[in-house]
Structure formats: C-alpha cells, structure tokens
Amino acid sequence: MTLDTILEEIKNAEKIVILTHESPDGDAVSSSLSVMHAVAQLGKKADVIIPDYSKDFKFLPGADKILKESDIQKYDLAIAVDCSDLKRLVGAKEYFINAKKTVEIDHHSVNSMYADLNYVDPASPACCQVLIGMFEYFGIDINKELGTCILAGILTDTGGFQYSGVTPETFEFAAELLRKGVNISEICQKVLRNKTKANCELTKLLYDRMEFLENGKIAISYITLEDNKKTNAQIGDDEGLVEIERDIEGVEVAVLLKEKEGANGFKVSLRSKENVNVSDICFLLGGGGHSRAAGCFISGTLEQAKSRILEVIKQEME
Ligand code: AMP
Ligand code: MN
Ligand code: MN
C-alpha cells in the first residue's frame, strides 16, 4: 500500500525536504509544518522550504525553522504537500526534480500524479485532514504542537468549518484536537479574523470596482500591481477578497483578477456557491482547484483576461 511505501521511504532517507505550492495559503504552510513535526517523531530531520508566505502563519509551531532556500542537490526524498501539479511548485520545483525519490500528499480533485508516490484524497476538505489519517496509520502522536498546525490548515481551507467540503470526520478530528489542548479560538483569530490595513484598503477597491453580470449571478472585480504598491500589500493581504464577492445575494460565481508581477497577465481566483464547478472552468484555462474554489492564470491585459474568463464561465453556466 502507498502509505507503507511512503513510511519506508521516510525511514530510508537521510535528507528530506518538504515543499508546497506558490502563494502558499494556510493549508499549504500548515501541511508543510505538520509533516516536519511528524517526520521528527520518526527520528528524521526535514527541511521545509517556502520562499515566501503570509506573516499570519508565523505563529505556527516550527515556522521559525522554515527556510527560504537551500542546496538543491542534497535531498534523498522530497515531499510535496497541498500541491496538485509540478508547475505549481514555483520556487521549489528544482528541489523536487533533483531529489532521488518524490512523494506528494494532496486533496485536489484535479491532480497530475507527478510524484513517484502519490497519496491524494479529494474527499478531504484540507490537505491537513489527509495528513491526520496518514499520521494515525504511521502511529504518530498528534500532540498540541502538531495539532495546532493541523487545525490551522483545516480552518483556513474550510473557512472555519463552513465550506461544502467539510465532512463529519472534520468535526471528529477537531474535537480530538481540542481534547489535546489545541486553542481553536486563538488559531481562528490569527488565521481567519485578523485583517491587515492593506487588506482593508484592497477591500475598498474590490467593492468600488465590483460589477454584476448575467442577472447578478457573476460578480467580478480586480486588483492591479499599482494597487498593491499603493496599499503596501504583502503576500497574503488579498486573502478573503473573492469570498466577499461570493457571499453577495444572488451571486453564483465570484471572480477576482489579480495582476501578477513580471508575468504580463492575471492570476484569476474563482469561487462558486452551489452549482457551478469552477475547477472545470480553471482546468480549461490550464489551472485547477476544487469544485467551489479554483484558480488559473490568463495572460494579456485586464480587458483581455476579463473577457476570456467571462467567456468560459458563461459557457459553463449554460
Ligand atoms: P486561490 O484562488 O489561489 O485561493 O485558489 C483556490 C484553489 O485553487 C486552491 O485550492 C488552489 O490550490 C487551487 N489553484 C489555484 N490556482 C491554481 C492553478 N493555477 N492550478 C491548479 N490549482 C490552482
Ligand atoms: Mn492550498
Ligand atoms: Mn488545501
């Protein structure tokens, strides 16, 4: 079974590196740290390499050990978490490609199975929830430190247990973590409720530019590089913006175009409420994600990116 082989690879490896997707969210950072803690219990030290991530996650146990870079040639085993495709390992891809063995642990339904060993469970609302099952199988003690990382990942990917992917097990695991002393209200405050000033400024711009199309079923807005500069926005400061659009009455698909530095185009974030599979839409444009939350990149001007994404959304909504 894959899990037995993964455990064997961890035990056989001297040097292990843990990697995740670009613009890492809470699940990405938390999954990386959770694997680091688990591997430590198996008697191995692993490097976590994340070139840049939101300061919201710096309180997580072990975050002080995260490296921005390391020696590309040195790893026996690379473990990628919360990442559906090799091309999303931006800034970390070289470590993966150069490792002697590769493992990925993920929960995206569209996954290109890019590692030697792929452990993917699309029924899990967060990669951290996939990890719980795996750690239990490995006999890892999910203590307060590890539990804090796991709960932070689950909370961020489920919007605080609110999104449709939540399963009965999510609550059972959360209950178990609370029994271990994990402080849920502190984690919620830090990863869900805390808003930076830049995030508030970007929210104002989001509302100002919001347009409603197709009888109010589509809400669309955008953020440019100039906006990021003016508001002094840092990585993670656009968290939660596209969800504001989705929460509006009558909106079925929410679209946020974010101009991407040095790429001559826009990162598109899509969210849907009930019926539209946004992962399918993003897949058509070379991206991916989940049925209710997905993303892709579209090159060109704002007008070009806008018209392309609207064209595909309208087709999918027919
Ligand atoms: P985002 O809009 O960036 O918050 O992404 C929403 C979901 O879609 C997350 O699960 C991402 O991991 C996934 N996602 C975003 N962009 C891409 C992409 N280009 N390819 C595959 N998955 C993506
Ligand atoms: Mn993620
Ligand atoms: Mn995730």
mmCIF file of C-alpha atoms and ligand atoms in Angstrom:
data_model
loop_
_atom_site.group_PDB
_atom_site.id
_atom_site.type_symbol
_atom_site.label_atom_id
_atom_site.label_comp_id
_atom_site.label_asym_id
_atom_site.label_seq_id
_atom_site.Cartn_x
_atom_site.Cartn_y
_atom_site.Cartn_z
ATOM 1 C CA MET A 1 0.000 0.000 0.000
ATOM 2 C CA THR A 2 1.182 3.538 -0.796
ATOM 3 C CA LEU A 3 1.281 4.582 2.868
ATOM 4 C CA ASP A 4 3.588 1.691 3.806
ATOM 5 C CA THR A 5 5.932 2.604 0.956
ATOM 6 C CA ILE A 6 5.873 6.284 1.959
ATOM 7 C CA LEU A 7 6.789 5.336 5.534
ATOM 8 C CA GLU A 8 9.594 3.139 4.259
ATOM 9 C CA GLU A 9 10.959 5.964 2.076
ATOM 10 C CA ILE A 10 10.935 8.351 5.042
ATOM 11 C CA LYS A 11 12.786 5.821 7.179
ATOM 12 C CA ASN A 12 15.343 5.152 4.428
ATOM 13 C CA ALA A 13 16.046 8.799 3.610
ATOM 14 C CA GLU A 14 18.937 10.737 5.138
ATOM 15 C CA LYS A 15 17.956 14.163 3.879
ATOM 16 C CA ILE A 16 14.320 15.106 3.447
ATOM 17 C CA VAL A 17 12.802 18.284 2.040
ATOM 18 C CA ILE A 18 9.178 19.406 2.352
ATOM 19 C CA LEU A 19 7.705 21.694 -0.321
ATOM 20 C CA THR A 20 4.359 23.282 -1.197
ATOM 21 C CA HIS A 21 2.555 25.397 -3.801
ATOM 22 C CA GLU A 22 3.270 29.017 -4.775
ATOM 23 C CA SER A 23 1.457 31.807 -2.895
ATOM 24 C CA PRO A 24 1.002 29.340 -0.036
ATOM 25 C CA ASP A 25 -2.238 29.539 1.930
ATOM 26 C CA GLY A 26 -2.838 28.330 5.487
ATOM 27 C CA ASP A 27 -3.302 24.713 4.444
ATOM 28 C CA ALA A 28 -0.044 24.760 2.461
ATOM 29 C CA VAL A 29 2.097 26.186 5.289
ATOM 30 C CA SER A 30 0.356 24.106 7.977
ATOM 31 C CA SER A 31 0.652 20.864 6.000
ATOM 32 C CA SER A 32 4.364 21.501 5.455
ATOM 33 C CA LEU A 33 4.996 22.084 9.168
ATOM 34 C CA SER A 34 2.802 19.130 10.159
ATOM 35 C CA VAL A 35 4.883 16.778 8.006
ATOM 36 C CA MET A 36 8.063 18.273 9.516
ATOM 37 C CA HIS A 37 6.811 17.526 13.064
ATOM 38 C CA ALA A 38 5.676 14.025 12.108
ATOM 39 C CA VAL A 39 8.965 13.178 10.398
ATOM 40 C CA ALA A 40 10.803 14.389 13.531
ATOM 41 C CA GLN A 41 8.834 11.846 15.580
ATOM 42 C CA LEU A 42 10.125 9.186 13.190
ATOM 43 C CA GLY A 43 13.641 10.279 14.119
ATOM 44 C CA LYS A 44 14.366 12.287 10.956
ATOM 45 C CA LYS A 45 15.097 15.952 10.441
ATOM 46 C CA ALA A 46 13.441 17.534 7.409
ATOM 47 C CA ASP A 47 13.903 20.977 5.850
ATOM 48 C CA VAL A 48 10.775 22.942 4.970
ATOM 49 C CA ILE A 49 11.447 25.316 2.076
ATOM 50 C CA ILE A 50 8.890 28.059 1.399
ATOM 51 C CA PRO A 51 10.318 31.096 -0.428
ATOM 52 C CA ASP A 52 7.590 33.489 0.816
ATOM 53 C CA TYR A 53 4.412 33.257 2.868
ATOM 54 C CA SER A 54 1.982 35.416 4.841
ATOM 55 C CA LYS A 55 3.091 36.608 8.273
ATOM 56 C CA ASP A 56 -0.295 35.371 9.581
ATOM 57 C CA PHE A 57 1.262 31.902 9.743
ATOM 58 C CA LYS A 58 4.486 32.815 11.561
ATOM 59 C CA PHE A 59 2.950 31.867 14.942
ATOM 60 C CA LEU A 60 2.600 28.206 13.889
ATOM 61 C CA PRO A 61 4.857 25.848 15.880
ATOM 62 C CA GLY A 62 8.019 25.266 13.859
ATOM 63 C CA ALA A 63 7.520 28.227 11.486
ATOM 64 C CA ASP A 64 10.831 29.692 12.707
ATOM 65 C CA LYS A 65 12.563 26.731 11.030
ATOM 66 C CA ILE A 66 11.162 27.425 7.552
ATOM 67 C CA LEU A 67 13.946 28.087 5.025
ATOM 68 C CA LYS A 68 13.695 30.353 2.000
ATOM 69 C CA GLU A 69 16.206 28.259 0.055
ATOM 70 C CA SER A 70 18.822 25.541 0.423
ATOM 71 C CA ASP A 71 21.223 23.355 -1.538
ATOM 72 C CA ILE A 72 19.289 21.957 -4.496
ATOM 73 C CA GLN A 73 21.368 18.805 -4.887
ATOM 74 C CA LYS A 74 21.270 17.464 -1.386
ATOM 75 C CA TYR A 75 17.923 15.692 -0.860
ATOM 76 C CA ASP A 76 17.180 11.956 -0.925
ATOM 77 C CA LEU A 77 13.439 12.480 -0.529
ATOM 78 C CA ALA A 78 11.156 15.390 -1.462
ATOM 79 C CA ILE A 79 7.628 15.522 -0.052
ATOM 80 C CA ALA A 80 5.200 17.974 -1.699
ATOM 81 C CA VAL A 81 2.002 18.860 0.172
ATOM 82 C CA ASP A 82 -1.259 20.564 -0.879
ATOM 83 C CA CYS A 83 0.046 20.907 -4.441
ATOM 84 C CA SER A 84 -1.816 19.435 -7.412
ATOM 85 C CA ASP A 85 0.791 19.862 -10.124
ATOM 86 C CA LEU A 86 4.551 20.171 -10.540
ATOM 87 C CA LYS A 87 4.176 23.568 -12.201
ATOM 88 C CA ARG A 88 2.610 24.976 -9.019
ATOM 89 C CA LEU A 89 5.804 24.232 -7.065
ATOM 90 C CA VAL A 90 7.131 27.610 -8.168
ATOM 91 C CA GLY A 91 10.355 28.416 -6.311
ATOM 92 C CA ALA A 92 10.549 24.848 -5.001
ATOM 93 C CA LYS A 93 10.411 22.785 -8.177
ATOM 94 C CA GLU A 94 14.185 22.323 -8.516
ATOM 95 C CA TYR A 95 14.426 20.635 -5.101
ATOM 96 C CA PHE A 96 11.674 18.251 -6.145
ATOM 97 C CA ILE A 97 13.140 17.417 -9.537
ATOM 98 C CA ASN A 98 16.617 16.827 -8.093
ATOM 99 C CA ALA A 99 15.512 14.602 -5.195
ATOM 100 C CA LYS A 100 16.206 10.873 -5.541
ATOM 101 C CA LYS A 101 12.636 9.941 -4.534
ATOM 102 C CA THR A 102 9.460 12.029 -4.545
ATOM 103 C CA VAL A 103 6.179 11.863 -2.643
ATOM 104 C CA GLU A 104 3.091 14.079 -2.853
ATOM 105 C CA ILE A 105 0.235 14.280 -0.381
ATOM 106 C CA ASP A 106 -2.765 16.272 -1.580
ATOM 107 C CA HIS A 107 -6.538 16.767 -1.693
ATOM 108 C CA HIS A 108 -7.158 18.433 -5.091
ATOM 109 C CA SER A 109 -9.544 16.503 -7.337
ATOM 110 C CA VAL A 110 -7.571 17.506 -10.417
ATOM 111 C CA ASN A 111 -4.112 16.164 -9.644
ATOM 112 C CA SER A 112 -1.457 15.234 -12.204
ATOM 113 C CA MET A 113 0.082 12.493 -10.005
ATOM 114 C CA TYR A 114 3.547 13.952 -10.570
ATOM 115 C CA ALA A 115 5.481 12.155 -7.810
ATOM 116 C CA ASP A 116 6.905 8.624 -7.534
ATOM 117 C CA LEU A 117 4.376 8.033 -4.751
ATOM 118 C CA ASN A 118 1.085 9.928 -4.840
ATOM 119 C CA TYR A 119 -1.293 9.947 -1.871
ATOM 120 C CA VAL A 120 -4.341 12.022 -2.866
ATOM 121 C CA ASP A 121 -7.749 12.147 -1.205
ATOM 122 C CA PRO A 122 -10.131 14.582 -2.954
ATOM 123 C CA ALA A 123 -12.816 13.851 -0.338
ATOM 124 C CA SER A 124 -10.785 15.747 2.275
ATOM 125 C CA PRO A 125 -11.543 19.479 2.604
ATOM 126 C CA ALA A 126 -7.895 20.197 3.507
ATOM 127 C CA CYS A 127 -4.543 18.532 2.943
ATOM 128 C CA CYS A 128 -4.135 18.685 6.735
ATOM 129 C CA GLN A 129 -7.143 16.368 7.053
ATOM 130 C CA VAL A 130 -5.471 13.858 4.690
ATOM 131 C CA LEU A 131 -2.418 14.040 6.945
ATOM 132 C CA ILE A 132 -4.391 13.077 10.071
ATOM 133 C CA GLY A 133 -5.325 9.701 8.554
ATOM 134 C CA MET A 134 -1.773 9.182 7.382
ATOM 135 C CA PHE A 135 -0.239 10.076 10.769
ATOM 136 C CA GLU A 136 -2.637 7.772 12.597
ATOM 137 C CA TYR A 137 -1.581 4.965 10.272
ATOM 138 C CA PHE A 138 2.093 5.764 10.987
ATOM 139 C CA GLY A 139 1.442 5.739 14.745
ATOM 140 C CA ILE A 140 2.427 9.407 15.112
ATOM 141 C CA ASP A 141 1.308 11.145 18.316
ATOM 142 C CA ILE A 142 -0.817 14.132 17.273
ATOM 143 C CA ASN A 143 0.255 16.358 20.172
ATOM 144 C CA LYS A 144 -0.636 20.015 20.793
ATOM 145 C CA GLU A 145 2.145 21.353 18.546
ATOM 146 C CA LEU A 146 1.279 19.159 15.585
ATOM 147 C CA GLY A 147 -2.461 19.528 16.296
ATOM 148 C CA THR A 148 -2.182 23.328 16.159
ATOM 149 C CA CYS A 149 -0.681 23.141 12.668
ATOM 150 C CA ILE A 150 -3.301 20.633 11.520
ATOM 151 C CA LEU A 151 -6.237 22.630 12.839
ATOM 152 C CA ALA A 152 -4.895 25.851 11.273
ATOM 153 C CA GLY A 153 -4.842 24.117 7.871
ATOM 154 C CA ILE A 154 -8.347 22.732 8.262
ATOM 155 C CA LEU A 155 -9.717 26.081 9.463
ATOM 156 C CA THR A 156 -8.239 28.061 6.579
ATOM 157 C CA ASP A 157 -9.297 25.642 3.812
ATOM 158 C CA THR A 158 -12.834 25.261 5.206
ATOM 159 C CA GLY A 159 -13.338 28.953 6.087
ATOM 160 C CA GLY A 160 -13.846 27.942 9.720
ATOM 161 C CA PHE A 161 -15.759 24.678 9.089
ATOM 162 C CA GLN A 162 -18.197 26.477 6.776
ATOM 163 C CA TYR A 163 -17.484 25.292 3.227
ATOM 164 C CA SER A 164 -19.224 22.422 1.489
ATOM 165 C CA GLY A 165 -16.220 20.068 1.586
ATOM 166 C CA VAL A 166 -16.460 19.677 5.375
ATOM 167 C CA THR A 167 -17.120 16.062 6.434
ATOM 168 C CA PRO A 168 -18.304 14.503 9.710
ATOM 169 C CA GLU A 169 -14.682 13.425 10.259
ATOM 170 C CA THR A 170 -13.583 17.084 10.133
ATOM 171 C CA PHE A 171 -15.558 17.714 13.326
ATOM 172 C CA GLU A 172 -14.463 14.435 14.904
ATOM 173 C CA PHE A 173 -10.807 15.292 14.280
ATOM 174 C CA ALA A 174 -11.353 18.852 15.549
ATOM 175 C CA ALA A 175 -12.951 17.525 18.744
ATOM 176 C CA GLU A 176 -9.972 15.244 19.291
ATOM 177 C CA LEU A 177 -7.564 18.138 18.739
ATOM 178 C CA LEU A 178 -9.439 20.293 21.282
ATOM 179 C CA ARG A 179 -9.114 17.468 23.804
ATOM 180 C CA LYS A 180 -5.361 17.629 23.236
ATOM 181 C CA GLY A 181 -5.385 21.282 24.263
ATOM 182 C CA VAL A 182 -5.278 22.954 20.852
ATOM 183 C CA ASN A 183 -6.560 26.545 21.205
ATOM 184 C CA ILE A 184 -9.141 26.930 18.424
ATOM 185 C CA SER A 185 -10.184 30.500 19.207
ATOM 186 C CA GLU A 186 -6.575 31.713 19.139
ATOM 187 C CA ILE A 187 -5.965 29.999 15.798
ATOM 188 C CA CYS A 188 -9.203 31.416 14.329
ATOM 189 C CA GLN A 189 -8.247 34.901 15.459
ATOM 190 C CA LYS A 190 -4.813 34.619 13.866
ATOM 191 C CA VAL A 191 -5.604 32.867 10.582
ATOM 192 C CA LEU A 192 -9.209 33.847 9.835
ATOM 193 C CA ARG A 193 -10.323 37.008 11.606
ATOM 194 C CA ASN A 194 -7.208 39.180 11.739
ATOM 195 C CA LYS A 195 -7.217 41.724 8.868
ATOM 196 C CA THR A 196 -4.251 43.851 7.859
ATOM 197 C CA LYS A 197 -4.645 47.534 6.955
ATOM 198 C CA ALA A 198 -3.631 46.710 3.381
ATOM 199 C CA ASN A 199 -6.356 44.062 3.224
ATOM 200 C CA CYS A 200 -8.918 46.726 4.248
ATOM 201 C CA GLU A 201 -7.637 49.113 1.580
ATOM 202 C CA LEU A 202 -7.806 46.360 -1.051
ATOM 203 C CA THR A 203 -11.342 45.515 0.130
ATOM 204 C CA LYS A 204 -12.423 49.109 -0.566
ATOM 205 C CA LEU A 205 -11.020 48.847 -4.103
ATOM 206 C CA LEU A 206 -12.690 45.469 -4.577
ATOM 207 C CA TYR A 207 -16.111 46.923 -3.718
ATOM 208 C CA ASP A 208 -15.573 50.071 -5.814
ATOM 209 C CA ARG A 209 -14.796 48.059 -8.935
ATOM 210 C CA MET A 210 -17.253 45.220 -8.461
ATOM 211 C CA GLU A 211 -19.518 44.538 -11.430
ATOM 212 C CA PHE A 212 -22.525 42.241 -11.533
ATOM 213 C CA LEU A 213 -23.203 40.345 -14.758
ATOM 214 C CA GLU A 214 -25.681 37.715 -16.006
ATOM 215 C CA ASN A 215 -28.523 38.980 -13.818
ATOM 216 C CA GLY A 216 -26.268 39.260 -10.797
ATOM 217 C CA LYS A 217 -25.088 35.639 -10.988
ATOM 218 C CA ILE A 218 -21.486 36.679 -11.666
ATOM 219 C CA ALA A 219 -19.567 39.198 -9.534
ATOM 220 C CA ILE A 220 -16.216 40.336 -10.904
ATOM 221 C CA SER A 221 -13.517 42.662 -9.604
ATOM 222 C CA TYR A 222 -9.748 43.179 -9.900
ATOM 223 C CA ILE A 223 -6.563 44.261 -8.130
ATOM 224 C CA THR A 224 -3.557 45.660 -10.016
ATOM 225 C CA LEU A 225 0.154 45.787 -9.168
ATOM 226 C CA GLU A 226 -0.270 49.542 -8.739
ATOM 227 C CA ASP A 227 -2.935 48.859 -6.053
ATOM 228 C CA ASN A 228 -0.571 46.529 -4.224
ATOM 229 C CA LYS A 229 2.111 49.201 -4.302
ATOM 230 C CA LYS A 230 -0.175 51.992 -3.103
ATOM 231 C CA THR A 231 -1.600 49.932 -0.244
ATOM 232 C CA ASN A 232 1.796 48.410 0.577
ATOM 233 C CA ALA A 233 0.183 44.965 0.258
ATOM 234 C CA GLN A 234 2.311 41.951 1.174
ATOM 235 C CA ILE A 235 1.824 38.288 0.339
ATOM 236 C CA GLY A 236 -1.478 37.073 1.845
ATOM 237 C CA ASP A 237 -3.089 40.532 2.029
ATOM 238 C CA ASP A 238 -5.600 39.584 -0.671
ATOM 239 C CA GLU A 239 -6.930 36.656 1.424
ATOM 240 C CA GLY A 240 -10.710 36.598 1.728
ATOM 241 C CA LEU A 241 -11.455 39.141 -1.014
ATOM 242 C CA VAL A 242 -13.032 36.795 -3.544
ATOM 243 C CA GLU A 243 -15.156 35.237 -0.774
ATOM 244 C CA ILE A 244 -16.684 38.689 -0.106
ATOM 245 C CA GLU A 245 -17.990 38.645 -3.688
ATOM 246 C CA ARG A 246 -19.328 35.097 -3.391
ATOM 247 C CA ASP A 247 -21.271 35.922 -0.222
ATOM 248 C CA ILE A 248 -23.427 38.504 -2.013
ATOM 249 C CA GLU A 249 -27.056 37.533 -2.512
ATOM 250 C CA GLY A 250 -27.742 36.019 -5.938
ATOM 251 C CA VAL A 251 -24.063 35.611 -6.854
ATOM 252 C CA GLU A 252 -23.259 32.114 -8.092
ATOM 253 C CA VAL A 253 -19.723 32.688 -9.396
ATOM 254 C CA ALA A 254 -17.247 35.172 -7.898
ATOM 255 C CA VAL A 255 -14.240 36.282 -9.961
ATOM 256 C CA LEU A 256 -11.157 38.161 -8.797
ATOM 257 C CA LEU A 257 -8.400 39.081 -11.246
ATOM 258 C CA LYS A 258 -5.067 39.853 -9.611
ATOM 259 C CA GLU A 259 -2.310 41.279 -11.777
ATOM 260 C CA LYS A 260 0.772 39.088 -11.455
ATOM 261 C CA GLU A 261 4.237 40.550 -11.043
ATOM 262 C CA GLY A 262 6.573 40.035 -14.001
ATOM 263 C CA ALA A 263 4.132 37.738 -15.780
ATOM 264 C CA ASN A 264 2.191 40.044 -18.092
ATOM 265 C CA GLY A 265 -1.178 38.725 -17.028
ATOM 266 C CA PHE A 266 -3.593 37.976 -14.233
ATOM 267 C CA LYS A 267 -3.985 35.299 -11.584
ATOM 268 C CA VAL A 268 -7.700 34.505 -11.543
ATOM 269 C CA SER A 269 -9.442 33.279 -8.392
ATOM 270 C CA LEU A 270 -12.898 31.756 -8.785
ATOM 271 C CA ARG A 271 -15.402 30.780 -6.102
ATOM 272 C CA SER A 272 -18.908 29.357 -6.577
ATOM 273 C CA LYS A 273 -21.853 28.949 -4.289
ATOM 274 C CA GLU A 274 -23.904 25.905 -5.246
ATOM 275 C CA ASN A 275 -23.951 24.688 -8.815
ATOM 276 C CA VAL A 276 -21.027 25.743 -10.965
ATOM 277 C CA ASN A 277 -17.879 23.620 -10.959
ATOM 278 C CA VAL A 278 -15.142 26.271 -11.047
ATOM 279 C CA SER A 279 -12.394 23.651 -11.073
ATOM 280 C CA ASP A 280 -13.616 22.551 -14.524
ATOM 281 C CA ILE A 281 -13.530 26.173 -15.719
ATOM 282 C CA CYS A 282 -9.978 26.710 -14.451
ATOM 283 C CA PHE A 283 -8.833 23.380 -15.832
ATOM 284 C CA LEU A 284 -9.890 24.539 -19.321
ATOM 285 C CA LEU A 285 -7.556 27.515 -18.836
ATOM 286 C CA GLY A 286 -4.585 25.466 -17.598
ATOM 287 C CA GLY A 287 -5.316 25.816 -13.869
ATOM 288 C CA GLY A 288 -7.252 23.759 -11.344
ATOM 289 C CA GLY A 289 -8.511 23.578 -7.778
ATOM 290 C CA HIS A 290 -11.709 22.355 -6.156
ATOM 291 C CA SER A 291 -15.337 22.450 -7.334
ATOM 292 C CA ARG A 292 -16.128 25.564 -5.235
ATOM 293 C CA ALA A 293 -12.676 27.223 -5.185
ATOM 294 C CA ALA A 294 -10.230 27.238 -8.063
ATOM 295 C CA GLY A 295 -7.611 29.331 -9.843
ATOM 296 C CA CYS A 296 -5.739 29.838 -13.091
ATOM 297 C CA PHE A 297 -3.505 32.330 -14.906
ATOM 298 C CA ILE A 298 -4.542 34.301 -18.001
ATOM 299 C CA SER A 299 -2.007 36.358 -19.896
ATOM 300 C CA GLY A 300 -2.758 39.718 -21.514
ATOM 301 C CA THR A 301 -4.334 42.986 -20.440
ATOM 302 C CA LEU A 302 -7.061 43.325 -17.824
ATOM 303 C CA GLU A 303 -9.710 43.608 -20.548
ATOM 304 C CA GLN A 304 -8.400 40.505 -22.342
ATOM 305 C CA ALA A 305 -8.229 38.426 -19.164
ATOM 306 C CA LYS A 306 -11.685 39.587 -18.116
ATOM 307 C CA SER A 307 -13.314 38.750 -21.419
ATOM 308 C CA ARG A 308 -11.610 35.320 -21.604
ATOM 309 C CA ILE A 309 -12.649 34.242 -18.111
ATOM 310 C CA LEU A 310 -16.210 35.524 -18.577
ATOM 311 C CA GLU A 311 -16.489 33.662 -21.867
ATOM 312 C CA VAL A 312 -15.561 30.338 -20.239
ATOM 313 C CA ILE A 313 -17.740 30.933 -17.152
ATOM 314 C CA LYS A 314 -20.786 31.746 -19.298
ATOM 315 C CA GLN A 315 -20.240 28.579 -21.365
ATOM 316 C CA GLU A 316 -20.078 26.525 -18.183
ATOM 317 C CA MET A 317 -23.195 28.178 -16.730
ATOM 318 C CA GLU A 318 -25.343 27.437 -19.805
HETATM 319 P P1 AMP B 1 -6.896 30.598 -4.925
HETATM 320 O O1 AMP B 1 -7.942 31.280 -5.723
HETATM 321 O O2 AMP B 1 -5.499 30.924 -5.338
HETATM 322 O O3 AMP B 1 -7.142 30.761 -3.447
HETATM 323 O O4 AMP B 1 -7.027 29.044 -5.216
HETATM 324 C C1 AMP B 1 -8.178 28.306 -4.955
HETATM 325 C C2 AMP B 1 -7.859 26.818 -5.066
HETATM 326 O O5 AMP B 1 -7.475 26.508 -6.387
HETATM 327 C C3 AMP B 1 -6.720 26.351 -4.170
HETATM 328 O O6 AMP B 1 -7.008 25.042 -3.726
HETATM 329 C C4 AMP B 1 -5.535 26.340 -5.082
HETATM 330 O O7 AMP B 1 -4.588 25.390 -4.662
HETATM 331 C C5 AMP B 1 -6.148 25.988 -6.426
HETATM 332 N N1 AMP B 1 -5.450 26.667 -7.528
HETATM 333 C C6 AMP B 1 -5.245 28.000 -7.668
HETATM 334 N N2 AMP B 1 -4.557 28.288 -8.803
HETATM 335 C C7 AMP B 1 -4.305 27.098 -9.400
HETATM 336 C C8 AMP B 1 -3.605 26.700 -10.607
HETATM 337 N N3 AMP B 1 -3.051 27.598 -11.411
HETATM 338 N N4 AMP B 1 -3.557 25.367 -10.883
HETATM 339 C C9 AMP B 1 -4.113 24.460 -10.066
HETATM 340 N N5 AMP B 1 -4.777 24.758 -8.921
HETATM 341 C C10 AMP B 1 -4.882 26.057 -8.585
HETATM 342 MN MN MN B 2 -3.556 25.445 -0.746
HETATM 343 MN MN MN B 3 -5.563 22.793 0.549
#
